[in-house]
Short mmCIF file of N, CA, C and O in Angstrom, two decimals:
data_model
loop_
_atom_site.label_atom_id
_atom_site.label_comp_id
_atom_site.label_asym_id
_atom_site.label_seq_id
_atom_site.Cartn_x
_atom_site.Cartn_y
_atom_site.Cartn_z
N UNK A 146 -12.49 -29.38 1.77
CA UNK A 146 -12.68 -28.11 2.43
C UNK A 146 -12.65 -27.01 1.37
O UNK A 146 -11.61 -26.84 0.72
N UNK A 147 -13.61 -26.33 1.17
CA UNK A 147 -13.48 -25.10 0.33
C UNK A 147 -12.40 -24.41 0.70
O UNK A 147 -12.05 -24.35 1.87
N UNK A 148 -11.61 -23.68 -0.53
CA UNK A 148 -10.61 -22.56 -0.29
C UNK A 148 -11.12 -21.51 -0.57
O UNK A 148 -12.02 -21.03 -1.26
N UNK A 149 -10.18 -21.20 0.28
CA UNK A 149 -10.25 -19.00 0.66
C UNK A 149 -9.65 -18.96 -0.60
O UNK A 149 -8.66 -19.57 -1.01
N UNK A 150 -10.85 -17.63 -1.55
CA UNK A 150 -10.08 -16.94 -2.46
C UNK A 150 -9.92 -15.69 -1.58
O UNK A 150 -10.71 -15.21 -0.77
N UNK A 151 -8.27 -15.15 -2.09
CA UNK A 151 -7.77 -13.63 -1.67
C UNK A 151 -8.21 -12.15 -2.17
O UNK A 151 -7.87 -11.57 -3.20
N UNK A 152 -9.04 -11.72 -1.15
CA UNK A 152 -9.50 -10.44 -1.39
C UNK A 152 -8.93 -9.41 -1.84
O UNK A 152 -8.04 -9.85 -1.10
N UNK A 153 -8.53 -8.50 -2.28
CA UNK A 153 -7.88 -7.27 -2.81
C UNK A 153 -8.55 -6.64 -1.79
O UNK A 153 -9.78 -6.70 -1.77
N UNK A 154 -7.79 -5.88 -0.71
CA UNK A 154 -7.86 -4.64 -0.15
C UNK A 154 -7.46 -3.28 -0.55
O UNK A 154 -6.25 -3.09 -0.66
N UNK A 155 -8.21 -2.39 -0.76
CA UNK A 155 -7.26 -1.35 -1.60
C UNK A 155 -7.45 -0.33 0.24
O UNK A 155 -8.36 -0.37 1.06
N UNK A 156 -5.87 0.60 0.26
CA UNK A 156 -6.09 1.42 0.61
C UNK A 156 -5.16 3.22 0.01
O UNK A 156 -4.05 3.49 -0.44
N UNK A 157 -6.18 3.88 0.28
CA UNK A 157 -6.06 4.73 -0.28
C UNK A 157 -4.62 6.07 0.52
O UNK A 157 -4.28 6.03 1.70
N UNK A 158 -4.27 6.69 -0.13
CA UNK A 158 -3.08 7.57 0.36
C UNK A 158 -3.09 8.68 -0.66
O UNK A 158 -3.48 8.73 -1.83
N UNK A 159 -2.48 9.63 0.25
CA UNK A 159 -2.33 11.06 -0.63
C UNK A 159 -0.69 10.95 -0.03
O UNK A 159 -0.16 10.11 0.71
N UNK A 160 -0.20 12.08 -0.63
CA UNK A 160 1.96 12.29 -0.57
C UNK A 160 1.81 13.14 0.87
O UNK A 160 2.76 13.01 1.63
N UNK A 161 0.93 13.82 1.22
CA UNK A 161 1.36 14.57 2.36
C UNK A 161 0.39 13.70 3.61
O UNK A 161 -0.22 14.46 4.36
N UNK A 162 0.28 12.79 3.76
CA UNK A 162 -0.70 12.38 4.94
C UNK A 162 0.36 12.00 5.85
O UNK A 162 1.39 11.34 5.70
N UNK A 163 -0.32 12.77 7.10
CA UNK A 163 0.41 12.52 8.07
C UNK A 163 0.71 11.06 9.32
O UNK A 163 0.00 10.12 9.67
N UNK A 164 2.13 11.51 9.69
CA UNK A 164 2.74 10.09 9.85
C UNK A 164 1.59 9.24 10.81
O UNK A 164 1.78 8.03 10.77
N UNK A 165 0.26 9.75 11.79
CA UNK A 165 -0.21 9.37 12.45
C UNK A 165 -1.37 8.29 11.93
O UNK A 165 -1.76 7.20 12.35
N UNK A 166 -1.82 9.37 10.53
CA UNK A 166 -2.63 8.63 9.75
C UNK A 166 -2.25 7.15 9.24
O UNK A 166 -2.93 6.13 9.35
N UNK A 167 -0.71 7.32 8.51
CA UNK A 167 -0.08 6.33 8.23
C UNK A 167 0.15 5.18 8.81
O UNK A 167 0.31 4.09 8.26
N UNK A 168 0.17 5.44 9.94
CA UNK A 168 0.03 4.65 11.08
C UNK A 168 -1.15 3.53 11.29
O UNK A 168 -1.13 2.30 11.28
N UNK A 169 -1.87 4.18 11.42
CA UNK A 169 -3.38 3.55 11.42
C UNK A 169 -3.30 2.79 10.05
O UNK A 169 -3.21 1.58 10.26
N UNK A 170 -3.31 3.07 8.89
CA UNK A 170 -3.46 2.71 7.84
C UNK A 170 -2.73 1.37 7.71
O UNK A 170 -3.22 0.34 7.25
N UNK A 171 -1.28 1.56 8.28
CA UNK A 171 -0.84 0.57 7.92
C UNK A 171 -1.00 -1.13 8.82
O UNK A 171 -0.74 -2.33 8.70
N UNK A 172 -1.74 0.03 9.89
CA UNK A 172 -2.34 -1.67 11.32
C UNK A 172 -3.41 -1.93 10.20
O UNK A 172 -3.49 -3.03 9.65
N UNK A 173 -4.22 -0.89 9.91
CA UNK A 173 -5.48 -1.80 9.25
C UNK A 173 -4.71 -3.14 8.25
O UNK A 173 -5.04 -4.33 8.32
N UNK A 174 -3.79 -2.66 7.48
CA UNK A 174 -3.07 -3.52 6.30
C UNK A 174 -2.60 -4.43 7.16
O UNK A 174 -2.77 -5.47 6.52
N UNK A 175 -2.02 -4.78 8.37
CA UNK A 175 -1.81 -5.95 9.07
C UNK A 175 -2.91 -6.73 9.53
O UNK A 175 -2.94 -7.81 10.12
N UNK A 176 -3.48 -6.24 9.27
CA UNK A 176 -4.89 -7.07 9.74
C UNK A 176 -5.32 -7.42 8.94
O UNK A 176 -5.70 -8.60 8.91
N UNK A 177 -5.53 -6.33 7.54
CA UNK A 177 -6.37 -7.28 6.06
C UNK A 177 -5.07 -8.47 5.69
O UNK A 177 -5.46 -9.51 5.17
N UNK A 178 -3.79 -8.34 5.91
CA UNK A 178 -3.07 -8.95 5.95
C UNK A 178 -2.40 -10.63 6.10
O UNK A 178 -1.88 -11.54 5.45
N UNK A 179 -2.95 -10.14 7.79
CA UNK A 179 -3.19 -11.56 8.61
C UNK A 179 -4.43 -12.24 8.02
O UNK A 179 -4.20 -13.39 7.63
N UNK A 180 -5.74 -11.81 7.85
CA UNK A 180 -7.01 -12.25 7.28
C UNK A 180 -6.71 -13.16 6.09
O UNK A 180 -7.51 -13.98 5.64
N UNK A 181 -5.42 -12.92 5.61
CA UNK A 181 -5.30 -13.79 3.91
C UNK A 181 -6.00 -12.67 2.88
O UNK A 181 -6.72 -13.04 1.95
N UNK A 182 -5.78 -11.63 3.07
CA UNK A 182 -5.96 -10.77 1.97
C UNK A 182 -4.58 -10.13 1.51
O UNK A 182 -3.57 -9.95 2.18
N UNK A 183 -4.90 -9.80 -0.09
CA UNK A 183 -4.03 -8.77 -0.51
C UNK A 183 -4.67 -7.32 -0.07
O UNK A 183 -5.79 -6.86 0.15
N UNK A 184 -3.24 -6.86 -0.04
CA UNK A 184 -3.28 -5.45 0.03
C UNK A 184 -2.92 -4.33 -1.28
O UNK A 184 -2.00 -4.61 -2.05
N UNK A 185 -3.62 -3.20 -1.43
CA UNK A 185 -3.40 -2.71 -2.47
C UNK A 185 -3.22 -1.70 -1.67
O UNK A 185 -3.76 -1.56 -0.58
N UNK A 186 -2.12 -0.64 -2.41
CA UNK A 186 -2.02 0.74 -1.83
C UNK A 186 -1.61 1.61 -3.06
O UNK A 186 -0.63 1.50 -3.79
N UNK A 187 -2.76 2.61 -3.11
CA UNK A 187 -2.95 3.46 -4.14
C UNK A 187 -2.45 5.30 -3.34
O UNK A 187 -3.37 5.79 -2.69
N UNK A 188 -1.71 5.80 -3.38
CA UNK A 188 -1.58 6.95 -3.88
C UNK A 188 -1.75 8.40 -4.80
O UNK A 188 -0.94 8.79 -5.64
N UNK A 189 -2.80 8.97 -4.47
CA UNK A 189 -3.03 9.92 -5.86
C UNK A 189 -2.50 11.35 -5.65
O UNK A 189 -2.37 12.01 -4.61
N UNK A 190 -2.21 11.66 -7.01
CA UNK A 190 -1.30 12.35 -7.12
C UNK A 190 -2.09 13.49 -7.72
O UNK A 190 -2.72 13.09 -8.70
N UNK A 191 -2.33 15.23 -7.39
CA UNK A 191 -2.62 15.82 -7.74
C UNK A 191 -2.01 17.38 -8.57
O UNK A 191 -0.92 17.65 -8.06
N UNK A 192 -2.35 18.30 -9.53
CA UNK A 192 -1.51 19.38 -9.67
C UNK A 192 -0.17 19.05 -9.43
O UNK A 192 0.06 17.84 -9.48
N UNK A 193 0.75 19.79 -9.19
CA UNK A 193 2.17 19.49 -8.92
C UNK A 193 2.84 18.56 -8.76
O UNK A 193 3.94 18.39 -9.29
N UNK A 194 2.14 17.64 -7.85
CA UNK A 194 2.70 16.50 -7.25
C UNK A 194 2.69 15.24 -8.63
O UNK A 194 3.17 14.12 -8.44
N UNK A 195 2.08 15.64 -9.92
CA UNK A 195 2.63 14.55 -10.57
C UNK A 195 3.97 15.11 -11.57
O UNK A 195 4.28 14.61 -12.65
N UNK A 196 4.72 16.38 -10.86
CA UNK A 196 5.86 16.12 -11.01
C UNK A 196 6.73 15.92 -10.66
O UNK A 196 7.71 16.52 -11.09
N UNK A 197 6.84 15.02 -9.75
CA UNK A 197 7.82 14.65 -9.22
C UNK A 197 7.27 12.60 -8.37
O UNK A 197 7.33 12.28 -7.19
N UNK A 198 6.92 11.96 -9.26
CA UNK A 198 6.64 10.82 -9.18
C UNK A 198 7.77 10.24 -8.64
O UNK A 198 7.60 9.57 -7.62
N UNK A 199 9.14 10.36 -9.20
CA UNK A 199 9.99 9.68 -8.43
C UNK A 199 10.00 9.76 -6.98
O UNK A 199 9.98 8.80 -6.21
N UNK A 200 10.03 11.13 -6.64
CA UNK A 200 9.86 11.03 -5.32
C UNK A 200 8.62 10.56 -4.57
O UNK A 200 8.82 10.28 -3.39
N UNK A 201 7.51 10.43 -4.99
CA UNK A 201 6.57 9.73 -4.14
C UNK A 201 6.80 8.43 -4.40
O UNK A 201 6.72 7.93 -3.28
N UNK A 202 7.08 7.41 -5.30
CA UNK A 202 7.29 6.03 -5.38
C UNK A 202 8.37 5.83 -4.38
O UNK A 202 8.25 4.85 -3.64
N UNK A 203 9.74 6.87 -4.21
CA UNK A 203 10.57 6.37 -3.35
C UNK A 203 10.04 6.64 -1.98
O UNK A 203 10.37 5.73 -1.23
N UNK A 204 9.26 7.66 -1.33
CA UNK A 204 8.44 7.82 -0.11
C UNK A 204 7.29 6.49 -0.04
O UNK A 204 6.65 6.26 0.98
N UNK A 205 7.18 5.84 -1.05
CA UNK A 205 5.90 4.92 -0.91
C UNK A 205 6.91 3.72 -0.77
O UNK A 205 6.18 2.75 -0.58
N UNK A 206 7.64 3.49 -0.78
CA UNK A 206 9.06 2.13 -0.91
C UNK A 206 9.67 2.39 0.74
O UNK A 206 10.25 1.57 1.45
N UNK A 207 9.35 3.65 1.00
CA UNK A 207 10.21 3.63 2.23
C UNK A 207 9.34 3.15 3.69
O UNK A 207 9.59 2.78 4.85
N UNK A 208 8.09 3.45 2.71
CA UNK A 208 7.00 3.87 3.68
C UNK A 208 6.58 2.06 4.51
O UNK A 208 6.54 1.78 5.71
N UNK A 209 6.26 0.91 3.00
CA UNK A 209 6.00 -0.26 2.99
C UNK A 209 7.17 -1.22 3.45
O UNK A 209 7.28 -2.44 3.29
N UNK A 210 7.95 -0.37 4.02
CA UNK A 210 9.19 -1.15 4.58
C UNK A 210 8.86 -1.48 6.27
O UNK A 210 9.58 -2.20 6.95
N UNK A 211 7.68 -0.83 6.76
CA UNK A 211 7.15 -1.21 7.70
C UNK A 211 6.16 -2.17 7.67
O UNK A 211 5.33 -2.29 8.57
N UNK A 212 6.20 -2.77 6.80
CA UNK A 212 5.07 -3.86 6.59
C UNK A 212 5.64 -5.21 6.39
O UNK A 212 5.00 -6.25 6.33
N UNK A 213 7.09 -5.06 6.27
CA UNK A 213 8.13 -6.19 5.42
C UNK A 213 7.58 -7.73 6.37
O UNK A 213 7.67 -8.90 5.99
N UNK A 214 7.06 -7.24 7.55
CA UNK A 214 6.93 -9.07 8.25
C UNK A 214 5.80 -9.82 7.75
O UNK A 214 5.81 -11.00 7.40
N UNK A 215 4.51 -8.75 7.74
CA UNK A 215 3.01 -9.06 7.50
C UNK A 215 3.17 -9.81 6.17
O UNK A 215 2.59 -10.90 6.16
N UNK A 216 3.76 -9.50 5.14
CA UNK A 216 3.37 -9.86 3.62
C UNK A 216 4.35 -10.00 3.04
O UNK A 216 5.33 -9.77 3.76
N UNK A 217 4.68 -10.35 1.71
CA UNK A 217 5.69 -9.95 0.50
C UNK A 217 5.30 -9.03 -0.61
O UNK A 217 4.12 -9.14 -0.96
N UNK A 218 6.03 -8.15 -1.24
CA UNK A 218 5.66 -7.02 -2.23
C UNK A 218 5.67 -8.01 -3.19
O UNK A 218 6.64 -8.59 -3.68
N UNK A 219 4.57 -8.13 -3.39
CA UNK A 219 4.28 -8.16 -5.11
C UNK A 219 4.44 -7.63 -6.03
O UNK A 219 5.05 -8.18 -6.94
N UNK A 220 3.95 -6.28 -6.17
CA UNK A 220 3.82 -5.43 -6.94
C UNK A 220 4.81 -3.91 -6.47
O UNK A 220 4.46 -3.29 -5.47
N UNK A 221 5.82 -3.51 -7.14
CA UNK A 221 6.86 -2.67 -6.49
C UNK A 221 5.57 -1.28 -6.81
O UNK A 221 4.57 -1.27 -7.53
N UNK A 222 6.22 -0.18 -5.84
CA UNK A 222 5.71 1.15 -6.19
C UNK A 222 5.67 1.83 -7.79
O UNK A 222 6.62 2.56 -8.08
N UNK A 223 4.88 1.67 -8.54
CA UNK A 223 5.31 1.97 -9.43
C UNK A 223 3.92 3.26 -10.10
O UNK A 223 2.90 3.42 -9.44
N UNK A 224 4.11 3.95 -11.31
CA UNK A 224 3.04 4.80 -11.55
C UNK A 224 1.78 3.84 -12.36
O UNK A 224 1.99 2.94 -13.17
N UNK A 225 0.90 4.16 -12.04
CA UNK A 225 -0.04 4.06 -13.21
C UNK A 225 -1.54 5.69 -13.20
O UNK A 225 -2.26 6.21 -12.34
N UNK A 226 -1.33 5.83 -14.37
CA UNK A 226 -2.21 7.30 -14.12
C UNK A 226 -1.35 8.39 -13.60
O UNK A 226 -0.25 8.64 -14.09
N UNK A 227 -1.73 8.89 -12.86
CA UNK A 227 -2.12 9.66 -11.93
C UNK A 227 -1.78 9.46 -10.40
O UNK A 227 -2.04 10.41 -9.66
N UNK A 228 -1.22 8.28 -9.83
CA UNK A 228 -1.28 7.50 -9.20
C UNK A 228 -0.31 6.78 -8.97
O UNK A 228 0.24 6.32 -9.97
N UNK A 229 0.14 6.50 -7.93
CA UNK A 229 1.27 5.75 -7.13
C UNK A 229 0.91 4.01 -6.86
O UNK A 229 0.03 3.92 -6.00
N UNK A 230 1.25 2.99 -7.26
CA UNK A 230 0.79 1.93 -7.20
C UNK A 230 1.38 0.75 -6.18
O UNK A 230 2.60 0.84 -6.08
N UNK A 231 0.94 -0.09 -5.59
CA UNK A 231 2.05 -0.74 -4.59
C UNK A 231 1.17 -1.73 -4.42
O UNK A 231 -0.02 -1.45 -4.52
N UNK A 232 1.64 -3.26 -4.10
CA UNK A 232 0.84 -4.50 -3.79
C UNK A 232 1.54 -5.43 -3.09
O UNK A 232 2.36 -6.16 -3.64
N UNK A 233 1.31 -5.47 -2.01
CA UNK A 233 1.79 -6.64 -1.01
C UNK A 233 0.35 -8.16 -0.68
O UNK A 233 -0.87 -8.21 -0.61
N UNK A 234 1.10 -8.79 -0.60
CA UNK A 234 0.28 -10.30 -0.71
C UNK A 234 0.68 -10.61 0.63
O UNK A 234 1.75 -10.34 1.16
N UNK A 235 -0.44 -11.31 1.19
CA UNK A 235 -0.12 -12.19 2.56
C UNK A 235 1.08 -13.31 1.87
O UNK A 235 1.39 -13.69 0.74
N UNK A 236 1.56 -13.58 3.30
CA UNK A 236 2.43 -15.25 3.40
C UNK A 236 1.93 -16.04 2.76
O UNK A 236 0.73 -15.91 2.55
N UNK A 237 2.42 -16.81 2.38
CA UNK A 237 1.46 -18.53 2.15
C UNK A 237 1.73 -18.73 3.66
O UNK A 237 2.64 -18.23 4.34
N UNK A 238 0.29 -19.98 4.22
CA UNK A 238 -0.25 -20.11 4.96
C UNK A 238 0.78 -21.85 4.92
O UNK A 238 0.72 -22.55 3.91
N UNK A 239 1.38 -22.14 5.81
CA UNK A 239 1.59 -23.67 6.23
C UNK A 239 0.80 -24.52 6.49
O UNK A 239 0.17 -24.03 7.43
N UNK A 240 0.20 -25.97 6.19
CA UNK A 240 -0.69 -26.60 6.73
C UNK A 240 -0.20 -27.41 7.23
O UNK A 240 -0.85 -28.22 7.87
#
């Protein structure tokens, strides 16, 4: 039987999006989720807001704590760029 290779889903986030948006965002990520995809979640950070990185990595840690059943963090919140970084992986699958 051919195997599923795992897709990279990226989704995108700004520091002030609101909790409704977030919402949505994060069903879509249960769904690329369930599918056997990774999830990527990028954050960008503009003017001001890249001073204070700590605080968006800890808003992005608090945020993916609603996701804790769908997947495991791979990749913790961390900076790269400009940018807030975060990676959760589906389950392994039981056969």
């Amino acid at each position: 039987k051919p195997q599923k290779t795992a897709k990279t889903k990226t989704i995108k986030l700004r520091p002030k999006t609101d909790d409704h948006d977030l919402e949505f965002k994060f069903n879509q990520a249960r769904r690329f989720l369930a599918d056997g995809d990774r999830v990527k979640f990028v954050m960008r950070l503009r003017g001001r807001e890249n001073a204070y990185i700590e605080r968006w990595v800890e808003v992005l840690s608090k945020d993916l704590v609603l996701l804790e059943g769908a997947g495991t963090l791979s990749q913790r919140p961390h900076q790269e760029g400009r940018a807030v970084v975060a990676q959760i992986d589906p389950h392994a699958r039981d056969k």
